[in-house]
Coordinates of C-alpha atoms in Angstrom, one line a residue:
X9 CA 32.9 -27.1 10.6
X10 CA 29.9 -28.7 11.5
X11 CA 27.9 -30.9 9.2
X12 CA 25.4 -28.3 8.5
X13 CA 28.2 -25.2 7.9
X14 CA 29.9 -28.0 5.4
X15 CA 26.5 -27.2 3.2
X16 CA 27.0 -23.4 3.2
X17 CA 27.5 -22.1 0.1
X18 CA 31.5 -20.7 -0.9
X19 CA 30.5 -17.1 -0.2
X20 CA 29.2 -18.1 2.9
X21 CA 31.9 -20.1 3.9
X22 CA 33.9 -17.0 3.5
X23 CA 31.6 -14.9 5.8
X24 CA 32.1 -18.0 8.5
X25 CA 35.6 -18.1 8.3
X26 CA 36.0 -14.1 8.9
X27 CA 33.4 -14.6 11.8
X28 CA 35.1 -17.5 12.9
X29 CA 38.4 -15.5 13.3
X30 CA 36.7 -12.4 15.1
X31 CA 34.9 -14.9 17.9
X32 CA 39.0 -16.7 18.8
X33 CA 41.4 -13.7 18.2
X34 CA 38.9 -11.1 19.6
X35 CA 41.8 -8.9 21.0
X36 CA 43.5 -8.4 17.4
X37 CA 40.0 -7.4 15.9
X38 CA 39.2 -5.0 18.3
X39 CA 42.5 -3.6 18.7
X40 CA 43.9 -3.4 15.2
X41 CA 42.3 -2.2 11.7
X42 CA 42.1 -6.0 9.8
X43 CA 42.4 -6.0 6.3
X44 CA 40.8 -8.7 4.5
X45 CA 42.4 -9.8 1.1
X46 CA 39.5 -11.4 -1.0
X47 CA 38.2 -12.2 -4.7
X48 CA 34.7 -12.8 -3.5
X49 CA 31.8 -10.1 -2.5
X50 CA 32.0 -10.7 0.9
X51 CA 31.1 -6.8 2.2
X52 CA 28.3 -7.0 -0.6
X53 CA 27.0 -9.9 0.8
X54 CA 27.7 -8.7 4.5
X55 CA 25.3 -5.0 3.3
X56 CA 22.9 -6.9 1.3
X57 CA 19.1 -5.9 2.2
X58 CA 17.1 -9.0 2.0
X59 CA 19.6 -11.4 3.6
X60 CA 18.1 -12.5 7.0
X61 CA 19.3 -15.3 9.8
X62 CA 22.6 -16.0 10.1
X63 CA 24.0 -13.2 7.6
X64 CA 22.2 -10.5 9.1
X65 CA 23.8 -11.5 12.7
X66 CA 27.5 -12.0 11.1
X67 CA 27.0 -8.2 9.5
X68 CA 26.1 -6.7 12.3
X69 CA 29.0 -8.6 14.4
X70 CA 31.4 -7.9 11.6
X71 CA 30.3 -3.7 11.1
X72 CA 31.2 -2.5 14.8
X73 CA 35.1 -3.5 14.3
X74 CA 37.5 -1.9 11.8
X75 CA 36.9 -4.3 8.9
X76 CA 38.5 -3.1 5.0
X77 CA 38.3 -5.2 2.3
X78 CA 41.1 -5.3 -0.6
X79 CA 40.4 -7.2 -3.7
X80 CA 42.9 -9.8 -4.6
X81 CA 46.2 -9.0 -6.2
X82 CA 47.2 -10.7 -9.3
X83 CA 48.7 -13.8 -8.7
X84 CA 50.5 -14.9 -12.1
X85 CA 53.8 -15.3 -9.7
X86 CA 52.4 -18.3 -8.1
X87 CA 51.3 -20.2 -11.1
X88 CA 54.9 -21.9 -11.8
X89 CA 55.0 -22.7 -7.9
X90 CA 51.0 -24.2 -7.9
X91 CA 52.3 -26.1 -10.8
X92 CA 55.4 -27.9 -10.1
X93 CA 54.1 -28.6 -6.4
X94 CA 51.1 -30.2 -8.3
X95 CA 52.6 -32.5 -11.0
X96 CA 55.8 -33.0 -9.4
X97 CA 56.1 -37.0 -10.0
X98 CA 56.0 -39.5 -6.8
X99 CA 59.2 -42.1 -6.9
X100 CA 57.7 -44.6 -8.5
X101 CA 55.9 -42.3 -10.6
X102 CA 59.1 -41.2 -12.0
X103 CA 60.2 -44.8 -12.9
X104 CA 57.1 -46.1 -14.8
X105 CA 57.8 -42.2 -16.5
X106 CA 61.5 -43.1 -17.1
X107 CA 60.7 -46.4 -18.8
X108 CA 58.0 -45.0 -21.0
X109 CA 59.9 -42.5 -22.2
X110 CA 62.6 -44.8 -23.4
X111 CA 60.3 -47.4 -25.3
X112 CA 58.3 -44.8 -27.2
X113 CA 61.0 -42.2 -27.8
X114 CA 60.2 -38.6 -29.8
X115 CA 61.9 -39.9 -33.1
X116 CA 59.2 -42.8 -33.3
X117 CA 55.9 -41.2 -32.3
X118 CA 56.2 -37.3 -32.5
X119 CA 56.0 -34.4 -30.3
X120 CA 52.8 -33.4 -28.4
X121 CA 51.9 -29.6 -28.3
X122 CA 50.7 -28.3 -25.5
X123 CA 48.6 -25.3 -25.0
X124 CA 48.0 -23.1 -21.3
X125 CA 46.3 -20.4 -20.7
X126 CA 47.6 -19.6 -16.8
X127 CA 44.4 -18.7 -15.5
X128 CA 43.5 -19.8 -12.1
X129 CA 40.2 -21.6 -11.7
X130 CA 38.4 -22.3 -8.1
X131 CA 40.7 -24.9 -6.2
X132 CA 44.0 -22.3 -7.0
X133 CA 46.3 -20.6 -9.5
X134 CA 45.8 -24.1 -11.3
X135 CA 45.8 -24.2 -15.7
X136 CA 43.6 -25.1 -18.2
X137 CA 45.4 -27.6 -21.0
X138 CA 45.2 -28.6 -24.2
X139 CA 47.4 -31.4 -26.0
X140 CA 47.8 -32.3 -28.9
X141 CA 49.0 -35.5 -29.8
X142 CA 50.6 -36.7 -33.0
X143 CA 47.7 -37.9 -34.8
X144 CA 46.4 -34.2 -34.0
X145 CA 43.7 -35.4 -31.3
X146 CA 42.9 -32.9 -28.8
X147 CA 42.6 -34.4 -24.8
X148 CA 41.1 -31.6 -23.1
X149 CA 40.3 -30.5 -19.3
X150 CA 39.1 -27.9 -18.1
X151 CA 37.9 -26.1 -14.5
X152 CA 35.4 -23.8 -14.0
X153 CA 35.2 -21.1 -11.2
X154 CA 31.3 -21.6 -10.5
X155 CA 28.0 -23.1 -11.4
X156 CA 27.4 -20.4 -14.1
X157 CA 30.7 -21.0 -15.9
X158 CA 30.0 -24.6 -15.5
X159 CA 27.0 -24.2 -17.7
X160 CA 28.9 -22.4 -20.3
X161 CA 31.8 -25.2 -20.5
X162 CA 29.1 -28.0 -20.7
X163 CA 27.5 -26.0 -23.6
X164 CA 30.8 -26.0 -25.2
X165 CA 31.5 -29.7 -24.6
X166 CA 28.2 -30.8 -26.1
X167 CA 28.9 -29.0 -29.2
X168 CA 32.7 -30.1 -29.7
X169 CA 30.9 -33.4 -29.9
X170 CA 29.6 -32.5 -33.3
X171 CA 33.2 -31.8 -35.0
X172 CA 35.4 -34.2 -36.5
X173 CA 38.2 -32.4 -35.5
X174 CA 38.4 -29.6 -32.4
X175 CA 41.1 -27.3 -32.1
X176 CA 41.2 -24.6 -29.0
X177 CA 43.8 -22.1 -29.1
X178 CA 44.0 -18.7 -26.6
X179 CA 44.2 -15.5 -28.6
X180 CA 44.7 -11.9 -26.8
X181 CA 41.7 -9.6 -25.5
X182 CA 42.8 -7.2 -27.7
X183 CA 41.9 -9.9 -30.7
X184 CA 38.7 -10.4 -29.3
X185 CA 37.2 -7.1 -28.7
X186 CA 34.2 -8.2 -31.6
X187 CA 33.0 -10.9 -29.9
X188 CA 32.9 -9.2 -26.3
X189 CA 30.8 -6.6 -28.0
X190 CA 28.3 -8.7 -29.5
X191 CA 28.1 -11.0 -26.2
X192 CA 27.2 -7.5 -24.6
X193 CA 24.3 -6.7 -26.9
X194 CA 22.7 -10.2 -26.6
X195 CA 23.0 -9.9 -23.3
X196 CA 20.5 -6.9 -22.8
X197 CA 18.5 -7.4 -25.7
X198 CA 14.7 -9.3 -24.3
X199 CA 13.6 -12.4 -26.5
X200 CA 10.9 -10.3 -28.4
X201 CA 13.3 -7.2 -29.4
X202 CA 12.4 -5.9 -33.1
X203 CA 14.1 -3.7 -35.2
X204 CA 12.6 0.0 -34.7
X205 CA 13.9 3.3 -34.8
X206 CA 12.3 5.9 -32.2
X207 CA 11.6 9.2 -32.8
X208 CA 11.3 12.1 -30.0
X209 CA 10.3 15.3 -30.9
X210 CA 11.8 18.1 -28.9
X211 CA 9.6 21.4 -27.9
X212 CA 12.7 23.7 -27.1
X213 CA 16.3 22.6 -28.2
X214 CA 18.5 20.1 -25.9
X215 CA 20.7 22.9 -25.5
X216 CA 18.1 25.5 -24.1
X217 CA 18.7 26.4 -20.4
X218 CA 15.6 26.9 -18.7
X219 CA 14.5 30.3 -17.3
X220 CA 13.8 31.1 -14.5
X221 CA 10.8 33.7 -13.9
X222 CA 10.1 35.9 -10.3
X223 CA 6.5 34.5 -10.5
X224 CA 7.0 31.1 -10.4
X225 CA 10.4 30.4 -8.4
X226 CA 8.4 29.0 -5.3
X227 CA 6.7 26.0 -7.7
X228 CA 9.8 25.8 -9.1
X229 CA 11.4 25.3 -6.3
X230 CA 9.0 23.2 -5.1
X231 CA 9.2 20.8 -8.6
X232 CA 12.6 20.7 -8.4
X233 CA 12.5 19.4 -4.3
X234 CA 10.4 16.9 -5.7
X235 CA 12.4 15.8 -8.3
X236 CA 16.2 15.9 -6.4
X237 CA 17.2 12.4 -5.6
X238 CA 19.7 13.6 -2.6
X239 CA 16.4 15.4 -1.4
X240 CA 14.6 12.4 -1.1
X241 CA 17.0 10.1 0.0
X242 CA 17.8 12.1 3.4
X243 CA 13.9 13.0 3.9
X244 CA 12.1 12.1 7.2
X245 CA 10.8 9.1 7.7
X246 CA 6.9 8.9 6.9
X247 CA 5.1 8.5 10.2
X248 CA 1.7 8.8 8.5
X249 CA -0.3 5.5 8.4
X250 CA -0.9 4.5 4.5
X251 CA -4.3 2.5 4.7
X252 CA -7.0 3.1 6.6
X253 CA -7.9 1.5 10.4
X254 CA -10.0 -1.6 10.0
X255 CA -11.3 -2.3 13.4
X256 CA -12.4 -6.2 14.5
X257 CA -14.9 -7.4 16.2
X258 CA -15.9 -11.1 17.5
X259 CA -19.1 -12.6 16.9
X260 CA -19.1 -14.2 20.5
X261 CA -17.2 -14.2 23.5
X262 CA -14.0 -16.3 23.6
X263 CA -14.0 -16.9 19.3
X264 CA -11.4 -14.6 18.0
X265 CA -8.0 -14.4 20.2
X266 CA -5.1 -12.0 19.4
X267 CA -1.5 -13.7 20.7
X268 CA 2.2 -12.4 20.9
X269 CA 5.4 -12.3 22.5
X270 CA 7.0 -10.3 24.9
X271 CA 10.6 -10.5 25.5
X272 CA 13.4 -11.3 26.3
X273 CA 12.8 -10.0 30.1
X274 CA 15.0 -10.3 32.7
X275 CA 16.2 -13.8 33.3
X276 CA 13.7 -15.3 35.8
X277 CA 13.4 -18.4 37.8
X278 CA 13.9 -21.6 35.9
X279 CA 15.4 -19.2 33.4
X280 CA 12.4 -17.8 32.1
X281 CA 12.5 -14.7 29.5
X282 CA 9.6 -14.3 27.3
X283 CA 6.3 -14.1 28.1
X284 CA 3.5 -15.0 25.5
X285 CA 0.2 -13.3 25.9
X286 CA -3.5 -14.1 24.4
X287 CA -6.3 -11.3 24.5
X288 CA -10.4 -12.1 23.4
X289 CA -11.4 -9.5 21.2
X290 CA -15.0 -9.5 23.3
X291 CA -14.1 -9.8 26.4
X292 CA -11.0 -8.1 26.5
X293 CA -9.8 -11.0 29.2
X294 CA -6.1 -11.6 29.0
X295 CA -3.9 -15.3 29.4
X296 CA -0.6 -15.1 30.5
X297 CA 2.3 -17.0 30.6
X298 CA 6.1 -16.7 31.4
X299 CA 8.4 -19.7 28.8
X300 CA 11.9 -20.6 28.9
X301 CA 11.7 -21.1 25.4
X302 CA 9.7 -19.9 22.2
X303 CA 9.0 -22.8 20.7
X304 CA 6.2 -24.0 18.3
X305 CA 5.6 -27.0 20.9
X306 CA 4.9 -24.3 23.6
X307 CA 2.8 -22.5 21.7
X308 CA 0.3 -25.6 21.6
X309 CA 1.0 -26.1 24.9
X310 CA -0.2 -22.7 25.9
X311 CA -2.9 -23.1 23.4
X312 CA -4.5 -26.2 24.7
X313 CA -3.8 -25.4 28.3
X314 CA -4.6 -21.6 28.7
X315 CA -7.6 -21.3 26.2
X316 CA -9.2 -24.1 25.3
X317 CA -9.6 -25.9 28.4
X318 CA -10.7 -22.8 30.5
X319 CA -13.2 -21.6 27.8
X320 CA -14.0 -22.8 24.6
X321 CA -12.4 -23.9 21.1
X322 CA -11.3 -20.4 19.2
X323 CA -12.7 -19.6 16.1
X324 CA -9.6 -17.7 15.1
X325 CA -6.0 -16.8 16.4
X326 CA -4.7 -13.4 15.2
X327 CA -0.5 -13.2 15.7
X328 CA 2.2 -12.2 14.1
X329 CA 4.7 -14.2 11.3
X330 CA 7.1 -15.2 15.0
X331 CA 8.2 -19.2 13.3
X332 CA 6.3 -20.3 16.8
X333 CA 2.9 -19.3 14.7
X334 CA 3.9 -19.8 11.7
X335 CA 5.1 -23.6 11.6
X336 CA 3.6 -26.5 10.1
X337 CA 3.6 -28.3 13.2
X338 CA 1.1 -25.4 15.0
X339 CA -0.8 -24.5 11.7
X340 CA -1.4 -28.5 11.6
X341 CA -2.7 -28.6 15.3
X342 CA -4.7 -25.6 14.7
X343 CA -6.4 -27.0 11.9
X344 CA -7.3 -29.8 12.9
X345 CA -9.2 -28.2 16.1
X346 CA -10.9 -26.2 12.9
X347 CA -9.2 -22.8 14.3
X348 CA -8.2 -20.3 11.3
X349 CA -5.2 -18.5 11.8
X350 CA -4.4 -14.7 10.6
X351 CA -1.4 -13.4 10.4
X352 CA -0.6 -9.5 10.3
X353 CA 1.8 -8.0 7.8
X354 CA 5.7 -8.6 8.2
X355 CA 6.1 -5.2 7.3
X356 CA 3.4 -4.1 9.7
X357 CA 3.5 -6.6 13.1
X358 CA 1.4 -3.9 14.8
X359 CA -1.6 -4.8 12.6
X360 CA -2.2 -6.8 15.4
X361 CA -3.6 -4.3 17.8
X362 CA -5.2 -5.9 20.4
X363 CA -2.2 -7.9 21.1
X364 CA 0.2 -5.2 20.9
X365 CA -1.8 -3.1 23.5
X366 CA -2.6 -5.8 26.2
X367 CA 1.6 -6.3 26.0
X368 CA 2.0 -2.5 26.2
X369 CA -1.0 -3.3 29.8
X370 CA 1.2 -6.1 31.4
X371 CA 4.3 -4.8 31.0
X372 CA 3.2 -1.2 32.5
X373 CA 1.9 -3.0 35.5
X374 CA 5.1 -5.0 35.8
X375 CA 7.6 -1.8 36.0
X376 CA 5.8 -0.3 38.6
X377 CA 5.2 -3.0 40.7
X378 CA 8.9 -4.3 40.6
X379 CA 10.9 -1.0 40.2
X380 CA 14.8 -2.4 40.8
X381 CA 13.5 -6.1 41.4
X382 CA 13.4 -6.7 37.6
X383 CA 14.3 -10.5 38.0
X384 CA 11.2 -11.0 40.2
X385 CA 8.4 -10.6 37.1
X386 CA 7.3 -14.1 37.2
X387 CA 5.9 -13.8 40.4
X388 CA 4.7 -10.2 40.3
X389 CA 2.5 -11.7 36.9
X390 CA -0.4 -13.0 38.6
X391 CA -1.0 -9.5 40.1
X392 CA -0.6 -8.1 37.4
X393 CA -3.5 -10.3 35.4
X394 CA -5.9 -9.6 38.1
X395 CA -5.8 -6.4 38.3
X396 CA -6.2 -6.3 34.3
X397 CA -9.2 -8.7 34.4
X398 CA -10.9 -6.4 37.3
X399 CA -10.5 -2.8 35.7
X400 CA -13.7 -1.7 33.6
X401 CA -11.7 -1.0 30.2
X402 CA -12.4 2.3 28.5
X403 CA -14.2 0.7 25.0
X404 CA -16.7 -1.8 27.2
X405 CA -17.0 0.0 30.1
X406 CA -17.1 -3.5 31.6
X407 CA -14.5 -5.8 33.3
X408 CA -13.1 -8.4 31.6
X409 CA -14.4 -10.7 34.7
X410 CA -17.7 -9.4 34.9
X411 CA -19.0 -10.4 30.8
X412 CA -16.5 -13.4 31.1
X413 CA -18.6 -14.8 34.2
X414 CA -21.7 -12.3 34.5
X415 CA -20.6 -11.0 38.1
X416 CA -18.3 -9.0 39.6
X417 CA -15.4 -10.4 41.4
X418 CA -14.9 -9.5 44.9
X419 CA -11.2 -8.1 45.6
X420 CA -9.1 -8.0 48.5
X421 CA -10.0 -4.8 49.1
X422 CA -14.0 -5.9 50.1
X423 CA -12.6 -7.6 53.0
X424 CA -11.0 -4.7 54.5
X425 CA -13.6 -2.6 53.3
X426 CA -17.5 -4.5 53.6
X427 CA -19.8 -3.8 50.7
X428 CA -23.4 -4.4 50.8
X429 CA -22.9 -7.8 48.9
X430 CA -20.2 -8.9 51.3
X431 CA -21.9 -8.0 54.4
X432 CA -25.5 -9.1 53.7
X433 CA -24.3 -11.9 51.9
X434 CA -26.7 -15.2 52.7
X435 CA -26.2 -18.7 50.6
X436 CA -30.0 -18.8 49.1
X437 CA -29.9 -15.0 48.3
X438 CA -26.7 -15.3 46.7
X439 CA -27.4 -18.0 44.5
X440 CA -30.8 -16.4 43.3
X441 CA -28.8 -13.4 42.5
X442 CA -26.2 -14.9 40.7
X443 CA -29.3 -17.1 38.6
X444 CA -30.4 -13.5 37.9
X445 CA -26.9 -12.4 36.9
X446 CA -26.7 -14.8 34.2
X447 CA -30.4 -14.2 32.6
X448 CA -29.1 -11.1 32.1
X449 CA -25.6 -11.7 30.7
X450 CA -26.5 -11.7 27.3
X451 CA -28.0 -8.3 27.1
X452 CA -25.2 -7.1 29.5
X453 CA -23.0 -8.3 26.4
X454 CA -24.6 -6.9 24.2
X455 CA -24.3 -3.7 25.3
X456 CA -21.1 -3.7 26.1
X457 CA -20.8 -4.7 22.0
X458 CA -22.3 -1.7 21.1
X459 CA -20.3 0.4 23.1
X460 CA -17.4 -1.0 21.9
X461 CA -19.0 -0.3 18.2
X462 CA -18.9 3.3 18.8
X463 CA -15.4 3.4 20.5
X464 CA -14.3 1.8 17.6
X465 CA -16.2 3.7 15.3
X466 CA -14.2 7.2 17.0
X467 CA -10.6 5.6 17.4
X468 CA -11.7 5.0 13.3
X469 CA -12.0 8.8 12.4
X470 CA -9.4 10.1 14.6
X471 CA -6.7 7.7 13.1
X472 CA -8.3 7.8 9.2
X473 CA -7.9 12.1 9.8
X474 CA -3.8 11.0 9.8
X475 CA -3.7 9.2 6.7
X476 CA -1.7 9.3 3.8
X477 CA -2.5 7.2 0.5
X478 CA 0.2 5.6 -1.5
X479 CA -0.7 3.7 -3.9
X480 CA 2.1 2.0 -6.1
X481 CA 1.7 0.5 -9.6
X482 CA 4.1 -2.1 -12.0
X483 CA 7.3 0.2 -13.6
X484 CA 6.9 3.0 -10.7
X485 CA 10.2 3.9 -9.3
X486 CA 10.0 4.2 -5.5
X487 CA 12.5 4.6 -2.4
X488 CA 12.9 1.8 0.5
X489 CA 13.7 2.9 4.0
X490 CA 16.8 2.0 5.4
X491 CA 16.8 -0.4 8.4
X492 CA 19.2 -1.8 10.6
X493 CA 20.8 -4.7 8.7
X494 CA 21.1 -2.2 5.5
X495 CA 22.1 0.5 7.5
X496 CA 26.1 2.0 6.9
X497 CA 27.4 1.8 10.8
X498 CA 30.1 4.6 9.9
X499 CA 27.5 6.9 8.6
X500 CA 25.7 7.2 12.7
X501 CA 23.4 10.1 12.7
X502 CA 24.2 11.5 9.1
X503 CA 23.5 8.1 6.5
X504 CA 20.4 8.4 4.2
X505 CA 16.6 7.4 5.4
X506 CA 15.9 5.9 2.6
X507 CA 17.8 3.7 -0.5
X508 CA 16.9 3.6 -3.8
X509 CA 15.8 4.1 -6.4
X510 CA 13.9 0.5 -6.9
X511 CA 11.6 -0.6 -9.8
X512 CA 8.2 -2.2 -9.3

């Protein structure tokens, strides 16, 4: 293992070995059923909902073969075997043992009793002793499983220390059926239980049936949909938006910027395959940029090179929770350039709106322009950015180019093509036009605010028409869906949509 694997946890150690095995002997995996023999929860941990990383990508590796887990069998055979390959005495172990045993002999110092319990503990089917000697002193060791029963054992220690004498003997579960009972009830009894007898008062008797009346079977029916747990569990999937739309605007061009990543893509040049995109909220002008790698350092790199230094300092960045946004080493470098960063909901990622449908732009104009030359996207990108920054988009009815500059760019196509500014063009006209231009930039942008106010403003009631409140409160039962990582692989089409029942 390597250094960092040595600090896994056991159970994890576990899920590394089995993974371990399934990488080198692929063809007996994938071939055969493999039955694991195991005392620890290793399918638990391999179905478990809120693991993440590592654990997630070892379930999913480990669910599409044949996998069964057995628990254990008992293994009171081996304890003998364990035992005498453990204590069995060296050579010169067995002298020093020989002459002992003839200078301090039975008849002059007394037996020693000792007692074993032939459990197994956590390196093996090892034993837990107690001796006696003689003067009846008691020399005990003992080995825990885990940290918890550690706990327990170190409690017990510490209060040994107040006896004069200590005496531990094993009795039989069936003597000990008392004590397991109380240890139950202080177990689920809270620190500020009281004594209190409840009283429920019952309208009909428990053993009632209800009836059933003609006029009411439909909201019966209905109640009792509500109230089935299979019902619920294998309902569809809630498509309906819970919260209303809340739309953003930026104060001024170039403040508020909305990034993402897009990938992985086809393996480009220099072995490019993501692509992280920035969008201004005003403007609607897009930065592009194909990366080998997602790291945080190219995320600053992008930052400094793609934004700042082509138009101004942001006010804000808008992305998702990606660890290339997220890190300290980016959340340091935009703080101190006094830039805020916002980060949409992990549950929700396409909070971020403005990102998500500038990706859903680039990578529209990509497919068609490449069709079967997929590994060619780096070069086709360029093309792609132009023709985004040229188009008048629907909510401004103004090109990215013309408020980021106050002008319209000329195209290609006014080559082929003369318009009246190409053809009459003349250097002194020209540049007391574009001094025009400028002057009236502002209220050009200004317009093009309010417009975007009221496109805004009816994307808001159309999506707000669609939505379904859920509010939740603390002690309200409610059902999580079931994603990926959770999901049974066996159960394909027919598994549950949702798990549950969880407590607030």
């Amino acid at each position: 293992m390597t250094k960092a694997e040595t600090r896994y946890p056991p159970l994890e150690k576990v899920g590394l070995a089995l993974i371990t095995a399934a990488k080198k002997l692929p063809q007996y995996f994938q071939a055969h059923t493999i039955y694991v023999v195991t005392q620890d929860p290793v399918q638990a941990m391999f179905h478990k909902a809120d693991f993440t990383g590592r654990i997630w990508k070892w379930g999913a590796k480990i669910g599409t073969l044949d996998v069964k887990y057995l628990p254990r069998t008992a293994i009171k055979g081996q304890i003998l075997a364990d035992f005498v390959a453990e204590f069995t005495p060296t050579a010169e172990q067995k002298d020093l043992n020989e002459t002992t045993f003839q200078e301090n002999t039975p008849e002059d110092s007394g037996w020693w009793k000792i007692y074993v319990d032939g459990a197994s503990n956590a390196k093996g089917s090892g034993t837990g002793v107690v001796i006696i000697t003689p003067d009846e002193m008691i020399n005990g060791e003992y080995m825990t499983r885990d940290e918890r029963m550690a706990a327990y054992l170190l409690k017990v220690q510490q209060t040994m220390t107040g006896f004069q004498t200590v005496r531990v003997e094993q009795i039989g579960r069936n003597l000990n059926s008392h004590a397991d009972a109380l240890a139950t009830l202080a177990s689920v009894l809270s620190a500020d239980f009281k004594r209190f007898i409840r009283i429920e008062t019952l309208a009909t008797p428990s053993i009632a049936v209800p009836a059933c009346h003609i006029h009411t079977i439909t909201k019966d029916a209905v109640t009792y949909v509500k109230k089935c747990n299979k019902c619920q569990r294998f309902s569809h999937s809630v498509h309906q938006p819970a919260a209303e739309l809340l739309p953003l605007v930026s104060p001024w061009p170039f403040a508020q910027w909305g990034m993402d990543l897009v990938g992985p893509l086809p393996k480009a040049t220099g072995n490019r395959r993501w692509l992280i995109v920035a969008t201004d909220y005003f403007t609607k002008w897009v930065e592009a940029e194909p990366l080998a790698n997602i790291r945080d350092k190219d995320s600053i790199k992008f930052v400094w090179k793609n934004i700042i230094t082509r138009f101004e300092t942001p006010k804000t960045i808008i992305s998702d929770n990606g660890t290339q946004f997220t890190s300290k080493p980016f959340m340091k470098y935009c703080s101190e350039l006094g830039i805020r960063n916002v980060y949409s909901s992990p549950a929700y990622p396409q909070n971020n709106g403005q990102a998500e449908a500038s990706n859903k732009t680039v990578l529209d104009g990509i497919k068609k322009r490449l069709e079967d030359a997929k590994g060619r996207w780096v070069e086709e990108l360029p093309n792609v950015l132009w023709t985004f920054r040229t188009t008048p988009r629907r909510s401004t009815r103004e090109t990215p180019f013309s408020l980021a500059y106050g002008s319209e760019a000329v195209i290609p196509l006014e080559i082929d093509l003369p318009t009246l500014r190409t053809s009459e063009w003349e250097p002194t006209r020209n540049d007391l036009a574009q001094s025009q231009a400028l002057d009236l930039l502002e209220e050009r942008r200004k317009q093009a605010m309010i417009r975007l106010a009221s496109y805004q403003q009816q994307l808001k009631k159309g999506y707000n028409e669609n939505v379904r409140p859920r509010s939740f409160h603390q002690g309200d039962l409610v059902l999580r869906k079931v994603l990926g990582n959770t999901k049974n692989p066996n159960d394909g089409k027919l598994g549950p949509n949702w798990e549950g029942p969880y407590r607030i």
